[in-house]
Amino acid sequence: MTNLLVNIDHVATLRNARRELMPDPVHAAMACESAGADGVVFHLRQDRRHITDRDVRLLKEVVHGRLDFELSTNPEIIAFCCEICPDVATLVPENRQEVTTEGGLNVRDNISRLSTVVAELKSAGIEQVSLFVDPELYQIEAAIETGANTIELHTGDFANAVGHDAQIFEVKKLVQSAELAHELGLNVHAGHGFNLTNYPIFRDTVPHVKEVSIGFAIIARSVFVGLHVAVQEMLDVIKHSD
Ligand code: PXP
């Protein structure tokens, strides 16, 4: 069964837009779990533009399900992640100018640095250390060399594909990547750009996906239907074929 972890960064973005105390991403995390989500994801950025250190400490206390800490290879953030010891640490590229994470890590060209970081995170007791990668076979082969035990497939190109042929082209890359990762013994996670419309084709085509991370579509929809319903609608689609 594929787990749904809800990314609550956008709740923090809204809070910070008015330098207010609400909406609180910690409350959002609790609401997501009470609606049935299997856990929560957040990205602690170096510039703290949405999630803050205070949020992370409280999330660690209140989240009962799985907690996925997305981070760059910045030493200060790595040390904080080791202290928090989430269930999953997902390494992502980070660029100050970007609106959201724009693509996967270039694992092949950074094996040495990533191996050091993966070892540090594992030695802090973090059970799953994941690399966010584009669906390219050479990146998945490189992921194994770093000692990571999990990959998160970047699904942004699939989500942005316009038209049936383009969608099929992108989903095939995800299928091949998921198959290779599974053969190599890696856990397969996926995320970026999923919504109620595009998820079914991914669900019905891409094998071995243990966990998906979904943020924007759920939080945006919650403006109209509330967070509880928005999470449940996505869960219905995710668990549909299980
Ligand atoms: N996975 C990663 C690594 C991400 O950076 C993001 C975006 O914060 C997501 C998943 C979720 O993407 P979305 O908000 O488009 O659902």
Coordinates of C-alpha atoms and ligand atoms in Angstrom, one line a residue:
M1 CA 0.0 0.0 0.0
T2 CA 1.4 3.4 -0.9
N3 CA 1.7 5.9 1.9
L4 CA 0.6 9.5 1.6
L5 CA 2.8 12.0 3.3
V6 CA 1.5 15.5 3.1
N7 CA 3.9 18.4 2.6
I8 CA 2.9 21.3 4.8
D9 CA 5.4 23.9 3.7
H10 CA 2.7 25.9 1.9
V11 CA 0.9 26.4 5.2
A12 CA 4.0 27.9 6.6
T13 CA 4.4 30.1 3.5
L14 CA 0.9 31.5 4.1
R15 CA 1.7 32.2 7.8
N16 CA 4.9 33.9 7.0
A17 CA 3.4 36.1 4.3
R18 CA 1.8 38.2 7.1
R19 CA 4.4 37.4 9.7
E20 CA 1.6 35.9 11.7
L21 CA 1.3 32.9 14.0
M22 CA -1.4 31.3 11.9
P23 CA -2.1 29.2 10.0
D24 CA 0.2 27.0 12.0
P25 CA 1.9 24.2 10.0
V26 CA 2.0 22.1 13.2
H27 CA -1.8 22.3 13.5
A28 CA -2.0 21.4 9.8
A29 CA 0.2 18.3 10.3
M30 CA -2.2 17.2 13.1
A31 CA -5.2 17.8 10.8
C32 CA -3.6 15.8 8.0
E33 CA -2.9 12.9 10.3
S34 CA -6.4 12.9 11.7
A35 CA -7.8 12.8 8.2
G36 CA -5.8 9.6 7.6
A37 CA -2.5 10.7 6.1
D38 CA 0.4 8.3 6.8
G39 CA 2.7 11.1 7.8
V40 CA 4.1 14.6 7.1
V41 CA 6.9 16.1 5.0
F42 CA 8.6 19.4 5.3
H43 CA 11.6 21.1 3.8
L44 CA 13.7 23.2 6.1
R45 CA 15.4 25.7 3.8
Q46 CA 18.6 27.5 4.6
D47 CA 16.8 30.8 4.3
R48 CA 13.9 29.5 6.5
R49 CA 11.4 31.0 4.0
H50 CA 8.6 28.8 5.2
I51 CA 9.3 26.1 7.8
T52 CA 11.2 27.3 10.9
D53 CA 13.3 25.5 13.5
R54 CA 10.5 25.9 16.0
D55 CA 8.1 24.1 13.5
V56 CA 10.5 21.2 13.1
R57 CA 10.9 20.7 16.9
L58 CA 7.1 20.7 17.4
L59 CA 6.5 18.4 14.3
K60 CA 8.9 15.9 15.8
E61 CA 6.8 15.8 18.9
V62 CA 3.3 15.8 17.5
V63 CA 3.5 13.7 14.3
H64 CA 2.6 10.1 15.1
G65 CA 3.1 8.7 11.6
R66 CA 6.1 9.1 9.4
L67 CA 8.1 12.2 9.4
D68 CA 10.1 13.1 6.3
F69 CA 12.7 15.9 6.6
E70 CA 13.8 17.4 3.3
L71 CA 17.1 19.1 3.3
S72 CA 20.1 20.3 1.3
T73 CA 23.7 19.2 2.0
N74 CA 24.3 22.4 4.1
P75 CA 26.2 21.3 7.2
E76 CA 24.1 23.3 9.7
I77 CA 20.9 21.8 8.4
I78 CA 22.4 18.3 8.3
A79 CA 23.4 18.7 12.0
F80 CA 19.9 19.8 12.9
C81 CA 18.4 16.9 10.9
C82 CA 20.6 14.4 12.8
E83 CA 19.4 15.9 16.1
I84 CA 15.8 15.6 15.1
C85 CA 16.2 12.1 13.8
P86 CA 13.1 11.9 11.5
D87 CA 12.0 8.6 9.9
V88 CA 13.2 9.7 6.5
A89 CA 15.8 12.3 5.5
T90 CA 15.4 13.3 1.9
L91 CA 18.3 15.1 0.3
V92 CA 17.2 17.7 -2.3
P93 CA 18.9 20.3 -4.4
E94 CA 18.3 23.8 -3.1
N95 CA 18.7 27.1 -4.9
R96 CA 17.8 30.4 -3.2
Q97 CA 16.1 31.8 -6.3
E98 CA 13.7 28.9 -7.0
V99 CA 10.0 29.0 -6.2
T100 CA 10.0 25.3 -5.5
T101 CA 12.5 22.4 -5.9
E102 CA 13.2 22.4 -9.7
G103 CA 14.7 19.0 -10.3
G104 CA 16.5 16.0 -8.9
L105 CA 20.0 15.9 -7.4
N106 CA 22.9 15.3 -9.8
V107 CA 24.0 12.2 -7.9
R108 CA 26.4 10.9 -10.5
D109 CA 28.6 14.0 -10.3
N110 CA 28.5 14.3 -6.5
I111 CA 28.9 10.7 -5.3
S112 CA 31.7 11.5 -2.9
R113 CA 30.0 14.5 -1.1
L114 CA 26.6 12.7 -1.0
S115 CA 28.2 9.5 0.4
T116 CA 29.6 11.5 3.3
V117 CA 26.3 13.1 4.0
V118 CA 24.4 9.8 3.7
A119 CA 26.8 8.2 6.2
E120 CA 26.4 11.1 8.6
L121 CA 22.6 10.9 8.5
K122 CA 22.6 7.1 8.9
S123 CA 25.0 7.2 11.8
A124 CA 22.5 9.6 13.6
G125 CA 20.1 6.7 13.5
I126 CA 17.9 7.9 10.6
E127 CA 16.6 4.7 9.1
Q128 CA 15.7 5.9 5.6
V129 CA 18.1 8.2 3.8
S130 CA 16.6 9.2 0.5
L131 CA 17.9 11.0 -2.6
F132 CA 15.5 13.1 -4.7
V133 CA 16.4 12.2 -8.3
D134 CA 15.1 12.7 -11.8
P135 CA 13.9 9.4 -13.5
E136 CA 17.2 8.7 -15.2
L137 CA 18.7 5.3 -14.9
Y138 CA 22.3 6.6 -14.4
Q139 CA 21.2 8.6 -11.4
I140 CA 19.6 5.6 -9.8
E141 CA 22.7 3.5 -10.4
A142 CA 24.7 6.3 -8.8
A143 CA 22.3 6.5 -5.8
I144 CA 23.3 3.0 -4.8
E145 CA 26.9 4.0 -4.7
T146 CA 26.2 6.7 -2.1
G147 CA 24.9 4.2 0.5
A148 CA 21.4 5.7 0.4
N149 CA 18.6 3.1 0.8
T150 CA 15.8 5.1 -0.8
I151 CA 15.1 7.3 -3.8
E152 CA 12.3 9.8 -4.3
L153 CA 11.5 10.0 -8.0
H154 CA 11.0 13.6 -9.2
T155 CA 7.6 13.5 -10.9
G156 CA 7.5 17.1 -12.0
D157 CA 8.1 16.5 -15.7
F158 CA 5.3 13.9 -15.7
A159 CA 3.0 16.3 -13.8
N160 CA 3.7 19.1 -16.3
A161 CA 3.4 17.0 -19.4
V162 CA 0.7 18.3 -21.7
G163 CA -1.3 15.8 -23.7
H164 CA -1.5 12.0 -23.6
D165 CA 1.6 11.2 -25.6
A166 CA 3.8 13.5 -23.5
Q167 CA 2.4 12.0 -20.3
I168 CA 3.0 8.4 -21.5
F169 CA 6.6 9.4 -22.5
E170 CA 7.2 10.7 -19.0
V171 CA 5.5 7.9 -17.1
K172 CA 7.6 5.3 -19.0
K173 CA 10.7 6.9 -17.6
L174 CA 9.2 6.7 -14.1
V175 CA 8.3 3.0 -14.7
Q176 CA 11.9 2.1 -15.8
S177 CA 13.4 4.0 -13.0
A178 CA 11.1 2.5 -10.3
E179 CA 11.9 -1.0 -11.7
L180 CA 15.6 -0.5 -11.6
A181 CA 15.6 1.0 -8.1
H182 CA 13.5 -1.9 -6.8
E183 CA 15.9 -4.4 -8.5
L184 CA 18.8 -2.7 -6.8
G185 CA 17.1 -2.9 -3.4
L186 CA 16.2 0.7 -3.0
N187 CA 12.9 1.9 -1.5
V188 CA 10.9 3.9 -4.1
H189 CA 9.2 7.2 -3.1
A190 CA 7.9 9.8 -5.5
G191 CA 6.7 13.3 -5.5
H192 CA 6.3 16.7 -7.1
G193 CA 3.2 18.1 -8.9
F194 CA 0.8 15.3 -8.1
N195 CA -2.9 16.2 -8.1
L196 CA -6.3 14.4 -8.2
T197 CA -6.2 14.4 -12.0
N198 CA -2.7 13.2 -12.8
Y199 CA -2.2 10.7 -9.9
P200 CA -4.4 7.9 -11.3
I201 CA -2.2 7.3 -14.4
F202 CA 0.9 7.3 -12.2
R203 CA -0.8 4.9 -9.7
D204 CA -1.9 2.5 -12.4
T205 CA 1.4 2.4 -14.2
V206 CA 4.4 2.9 -11.9
P207 CA 5.3 -0.1 -9.7
H208 CA 7.0 -0.4 -6.3
V209 CA 6.1 3.0 -5.0
K210 CA 6.0 2.9 -1.2
E211 CA 5.4 6.5 -0.4
V212 CA 4.3 9.7 -2.1
S213 CA 4.9 13.3 -1.0
I214 CA 2.1 15.7 -2.0
G215 CA 1.8 19.3 -0.9
F216 CA 0.6 22.0 -3.2
A217 CA -2.4 20.3 -4.7
I218 CA -3.7 19.4 -1.2
I219 CA -3.1 22.7 0.4
A220 CA -4.5 24.7 -2.5
R221 CA -7.7 22.5 -2.6
S222 CA -8.1 22.9 1.2
V223 CA -8.9 26.6 0.6
F224 CA -12.2 25.5 -0.9
V225 CA -13.0 22.2 0.9
G226 CA -11.0 22.3 4.1
L227 CA -7.8 20.3 4.9
H228 CA -9.6 17.2 6.2
V229 CA -11.6 16.7 3.0
A230 CA -8.6 17.6 0.7
V231 CA -6.5 15.0 2.4
Q232 CA -9.3 12.4 2.2
E233 CA -9.9 13.1 -1.5
M234 CA -6.2 12.4 -2.2
L235 CA -6.2 9.3 0.0
D236 CA -9.2 7.9 -1.9
V237 CA -7.3 8.3 -5.2
I238 CA -4.0 6.9 -3.8
K239 CA -5.4 3.9 -2.0
H240 CA -7.9 3.2 -4.8
S241 CA -6.1 0.2 -6.4
D242 CA -4.5 -1.2 -3.3
Ligands
PXP1 N1 9.0 16.1 -3.1 C1 10.0 17.1 -3.0 C2 11.4 16.6 -2.9 C3 9.6 18.4 -3.1 O1 10.6 19.4 -3.0 C4 8.3 18.8 -3.2 C5 7.9 20.2 -3.2 O2 8.1 20.8 -2.0 C6 7.3 17.8 -3.2 C7 7.7 16.4 -3.2 C8 5.9 18.0 -3.2 O3 5.5 18.7 -4.4 P1 4.1 19.4 -4.6 O4 4.1 20.5 -3.6 O5 4.1 19.8 -6.0 O6 3.1 18.3 -4.3

